[in-house]
Amino acid sequence: MQAPVTTVAAEHSAVLEAKKTMRAQIKKQLKAMSSDDMRQQSSQIAQQVIASSFFRQARSVALYITCERLREVDTMALLQAALQQGKQCFVPLVEDSQSNMALLHIDTLDDLQPAPPFGILEPSKQQRYGSDRQNALQVAGGLDLLLMPGLGFDREGGRLGRGGGYYDKMVHALDARAQQHGWQPPWLVALAFSQQLVQQVPTSHHDRDVDVLAMPTGLLRCSSRAKQHL
Ligand SMILES: Nc1nc2c(c(=O)[nH]1)N(C=O)[C@@H](CNc1ccc(C(=O)N[C@@H](CCC(=O)O)C(=O)O)cc1)CN2
Ligand SMILES: Nc1ncnc2c1ncn2[C@@H]1O[C@H](COP(=O)(O)OP(=O)(O)OP(=O)(O)O)[C@@H](O)[C@H]1O
């Protein structure tokens, strides 16, 4: 039987409220971290990822470019390793405030420039010679690996983002394309400081769990696919 609309709406607003509260709590924890702690954990996380089978085997990788203000796990060492190993690299370009983001191909760090309002480095839409950059939804065979940011995570792979819905929407599109062609969906790997691991994050129906949580102490295999194949 379908739940009455009012119950669904009440449940929805309870989840939104719980997300808001948890975002505020985790932001406080992140603010309390020293730069040394952040640097050290970021370097340990990068080492774990670089040594992993999902990174070594990936021909195409999408990853966010760390923003100091957002106090995220630093991805620079991962981007450099991926470029050096000849992997195809894709990074986010926010298109609008309706959860639309593109993951665009870059060849070098010089392809990035700071974008308002947070100064996050983003690729230009076009390459130097005017041609459009390839987008992760066009990779032949599908994207292999998506390294994701977020605020809070749990051992089951639950992920609490910043509320923009950008990654939810992108993952949905990547999964749909993989399914349409009978390809493996990309490995979803979230990068997390130890301060970001919580008992359980509140989730809505559109939130997709990640496969792996990369933490300074090791890789947590969350999904059954990760437990079986990694
Ligand atoms: N490094 C990085 N790049 C990314 C994301 C991200 O989370 N991290 N995004 C992921 O979606 C997209 C950008 N979307 C964003 C959506 C919301 C907020 C946001 O609300 N930020 C702050 C406000 C910080 C401030 O004012 O200093 C917040 O969390 O309160 C930031 C980015 C694409 N690129
Ligand atoms: N697949 C989707 N298509 C369109 N809108 C979506 C999709 N997934 C989520 N959204 C919208 O995005 C908004 C924010 O969702 P939510 O709070 O779960 O974001 P988040 O997971 O914290 O953000 P992000 O995915 O960018 O890290 C919601 O209003 C939701 O309706």
mmCIF file of N, CA and C and ligand atoms in Angstrom, residues 23 27 63-70 72-73 75 91-94 101-103 117-118 120-122 148-151 159 161-168, ligand 1:
data_model
loop_
_atom_site.group_PDB
_atom_site.id
_atom_site.type_symbol
_atom_site.label_atom_id
_atom_site.label_comp_id
_atom_site.label_asym_id
_atom_site.label_seq_id
_atom_site.Cartn_x
_atom_site.Cartn_y
_atom_site.Cartn_z
ATOM 1 N N ARG A 23 25.402 18.136 8.570
ATOM 2 C CA ARG A 23 26.359 18.966 7.807
ATOM 3 C C ARG A 23 27.025 19.975 8.742
ATOM 4 N N LYS A 27 31.005 20.094 9.596
ATOM 5 C CA LYS A 27 31.774 21.296 9.235
ATOM 6 C C LYS A 27 32.557 21.804 10.452
ATOM 7 N N LEU A 63 37.921 13.194 -10.935
ATOM 8 C CA LEU A 63 38.183 13.583 -9.552
ATOM 9 C C LEU A 63 37.954 15.072 -9.353
ATOM 10 N N TYR A 64 37.597 15.434 -8.120
ATOM 11 C CA TYR A 64 37.359 16.845 -7.822
ATOM 12 C C TYR A 64 38.688 17.529 -7.566
ATOM 13 N N ILE A 65 38.707 18.847 -7.734
ATOM 14 C CA ILE A 65 39.902 19.629 -7.419
ATOM 15 C C ILE A 65 39.663 20.274 -6.060
ATOM 16 N N THR A 66 40.519 19.925 -5.121
ATOM 17 C CA THR A 66 40.321 20.363 -3.738
ATOM 18 C C THR A 66 40.225 21.876 -3.586
ATOM 19 N N CYS A 67 39.301 22.267 -2.731
ATOM 20 C CA CYS A 67 39.139 23.681 -2.423
ATOM 21 C C CYS A 67 39.502 23.861 -0.955
ATOM 22 N N GLU A 68 40.482 24.725 -0.696
ATOM 23 C CA GLU A 68 40.987 24.889 0.667
ATOM 24 C C GLU A 68 39.870 25.310 1.617
ATOM 25 N N ARG A 69 39.022 26.216 1.132
ATOM 26 C CA ARG A 69 37.939 26.746 1.953
ATOM 27 C C ARG A 69 36.963 25.662 2.381
ATOM 28 N N LEU A 70 36.804 24.640 1.526
ATOM 29 C CA LEU A 70 35.838 23.581 1.850
ATOM 30 C C LEU A 70 36.444 22.501 2.744
ATOM 31 N N GLU A 72 38.654 19.907 2.273
ATOM 32 C CA GLU A 72 38.459 18.573 1.708
ATOM 33 C C GLU A 72 39.772 17.799 1.668
ATOM 34 N N VAL A 73 39.661 16.494 1.493
ATOM 35 C CA VAL A 73 40.848 15.669 1.271
ATOM 36 C C VAL A 73 41.503 16.159 -0.026
ATOM 37 N N THR A 75 43.314 16.231 -3.415
ATOM 38 C CA THR A 75 43.388 15.274 -4.529
ATOM 39 C C THR A 75 44.573 15.539 -5.467
ATOM 40 N N VAL A 91 37.573 16.480 -14.661
ATOM 41 C CA VAL A 91 37.319 17.261 -13.442
ATOM 42 C C VAL A 91 36.031 18.084 -13.595
ATOM 43 N N PRO A 92 35.396 18.422 -12.445
ATOM 44 C CA PRO A 92 34.076 19.080 -12.503
ATOM 45 C C PRO A 92 34.091 20.512 -13.022
ATOM 46 N N LEU A 93 33.054 20.804 -13.807
ATOM 47 C CA LEU A 93 32.730 22.184 -14.182
ATOM 48 C C LEU A 93 31.254 22.362 -13.834
ATOM 49 N N VAL A 94 30.973 23.280 -12.882
ATOM 50 C CA VAL A 94 29.583 23.522 -12.510
ATOM 51 C C VAL A 94 28.919 24.307 -13.623
ATOM 52 N N MET A 101 26.371 19.519 -13.547
ATOM 53 C CA MET A 101 27.831 19.614 -13.539
ATOM 54 C C MET A 101 28.333 18.725 -14.674
ATOM 55 N N ALA A 102 29.399 19.189 -15.327
ATOM 56 C CA ALA A 102 30.036 18.332 -16.337
ATOM 57 C C ALA A 102 31.381 17.892 -15.788
ATOM 58 N N LEU A 103 31.819 16.703 -16.173
ATOM 59 C CA LEU A 103 33.173 16.255 -15.824
ATOM 60 C C LEU A 103 33.967 16.320 -17.125
ATOM 61 N N PRO A 117 31.766 30.869 -7.111
ATOM 62 C CA PRO A 117 31.986 31.799 -5.993
ATOM 63 C C PRO A 117 33.059 31.306 -5.006
ATOM 64 N N PHE A 118 33.504 30.035 -5.133
ATOM 65 C CA PHE A 118 34.413 29.513 -4.113
ATOM 66 C C PHE A 118 35.873 29.522 -4.557
ATOM 67 N N ILE A 120 37.068 27.501 -6.737
ATOM 68 C CA ILE A 120 37.479 26.134 -7.070
ATOM 69 C C ILE A 120 38.055 26.152 -8.486
ATOM 70 N N LEU A 121 39.171 25.460 -8.697
ATOM 71 C CA LEU A 121 39.765 25.414 -10.032
ATOM 72 C C LEU A 121 38.892 24.558 -10.938
ATOM 73 N N GLU A 122 38.562 25.111 -12.097
ATOM 74 C CA GLU A 122 37.721 24.389 -13.063
ATOM 75 C C GLU A 122 38.350 24.471 -14.446
ATOM 76 N N MET A 148 35.136 10.874 -5.175
ATOM 77 C CA MET A 148 34.102 11.837 -4.771
ATOM 78 C C MET A 148 34.407 12.557 -3.460
ATOM 79 N N PRO A 149 34.000 13.848 -3.401
ATOM 80 C CA PRO A 149 34.081 14.566 -2.126
ATOM 81 C C PRO A 149 32.802 14.318 -1.335
ATOM 82 N N GLY A 150 32.704 14.952 -0.215
ATOM 83 C CA GLY A 150 31.476 14.843 0.586
ATOM 84 C C GLY A 150 31.768 15.378 1.977
ATOM 85 N N LEU A 151 30.728 15.456 2.795
ATOM 86 C CA LEU A 151 30.938 15.944 4.163
ATOM 87 C C LEU A 151 31.007 14.792 5.153
ATOM 88 N N ARG A 159 26.650 8.431 1.907
ATOM 89 C CA ARG A 159 27.436 9.656 1.691
ATOM 90 C C ARG A 159 26.540 10.872 1.830
ATOM 91 N N GLY A 161 26.511 14.728 0.980
ATOM 92 C CA GLY A 161 27.211 15.766 0.215
ATOM 93 C C GLY A 161 26.937 17.144 0.794
ATOM 94 N N ARG A 162 27.290 18.173 0.011
ATOM 95 C CA ARG A 162 27.087 19.554 0.484
ATOM 96 C C ARG A 162 25.701 20.071 0.177
ATOM 97 N N GLY A 163 24.899 19.272 -0.487
ATOM 98 C CA GLY A 163 23.513 19.661 -0.711
ATOM 99 C C GLY A 163 23.210 20.206 -2.091
ATOM 100 N N GLY A 164 24.222 20.225 -2.963
ATOM 101 C CA GLY A 164 23.991 20.748 -4.316
ATOM 102 C C GLY A 164 23.332 19.735 -5.239
ATOM 103 N N GLY A 165 23.455 18.463 -4.911
ATOM 104 C CA GLY A 165 22.890 17.404 -5.751
ATOM 105 C C GLY A 165 23.699 17.139 -7.012
ATOM 106 N N TYR A 166 24.860 17.799 -7.147
ATOM 107 C CA TYR A 166 25.668 17.661 -8.371
ATOM 108 C C TYR A 166 26.168 16.235 -8.575
ATOM 109 N N TYR A 167 26.695 15.654 -7.498
ATOM 110 C CA TYR A 167 27.241 14.300 -7.635
ATOM 111 C C TYR A 167 26.127 13.272 -7.761
ATOM 112 N N ASP A 168 25.032 13.460 -7.020
ATOM 113 C CA ASP A 168 23.892 12.532 -7.134
ATOM 114 C C ASP A 168 23.462 12.440 -8.593
HETATM 115 N N1 LIG B 1 36.310 20.572 -4.708
HETATM 116 C C1 LIG B 1 35.049 20.437 -5.011
HETATM 117 N N2 LIG B 1 34.625 20.694 -6.241
HETATM 118 C C2 LIG B 1 33.306 20.574 -6.527
HETATM 119 C C3 LIG B 1 32.379 20.183 -5.564
HETATM 120 C C4 LIG B 1 32.855 19.911 -4.251
HETATM 121 O O1 LIG B 1 32.110 19.548 -3.327
HETATM 122 N N3 LIG B 1 34.187 20.053 -4.022
HETATM 123 N N4 LIG B 1 31.037 20.096 -5.901
HETATM 124 C C5 LIG B 1 30.131 19.297 -5.253
HETATM 125 O O2 LIG B 1 28.953 19.430 -5.382
HETATM 126 C C6 LIG B 1 30.593 20.875 -7.045
HETATM 127 C C7 LIG B 1 30.474 22.322 -6.619
HETATM 128 N N5 LIG B 1 29.374 22.447 -5.753
HETATM 129 C C8 LIG B 1 29.303 23.003 -4.537
HETATM 130 C C9 LIG B 1 28.061 23.020 -3.943
HETATM 131 C C10 LIG B 1 27.881 23.589 -2.728
HETATM 132 C C11 LIG B 1 28.965 24.167 -2.086
HETATM 133 C C12 LIG B 1 28.726 24.799 -0.774
HETATM 134 O O3 LIG B 1 27.612 24.940 -0.348
HETATM 135 N N6 LIG B 1 29.800 25.208 -0.105
HETATM 136 C C13 LIG B 1 29.901 25.698 1.197
HETATM 137 C C14 LIG B 1 29.924 27.117 1.480
HETATM 138 C C15 LIG B 1 31.370 27.404 1.756
HETATM 139 C C16 LIG B 1 31.723 28.818 1.963
HETATM 140 O O4 LIG B 1 30.900 29.729 1.861
HETATM 141 O O5 LIG B 1 32.901 28.989 2.278
HETATM 142 C C17 LIG B 1 29.236 24.856 2.243
HETATM 143 O O6 LIG B 1 29.436 23.642 2.174
HETATM 144 O O7 LIG B 1 28.625 25.415 3.147
HETATM 145 C C18 LIG B 1 30.222 24.120 -2.674
HETATM 146 C C19 LIG B 1 30.388 23.542 -3.904
HETATM 147 C C20 LIG B 1 31.567 20.690 -8.169
HETATM 148 N N7 LIG B 1 32.909 20.906 -7.765
#
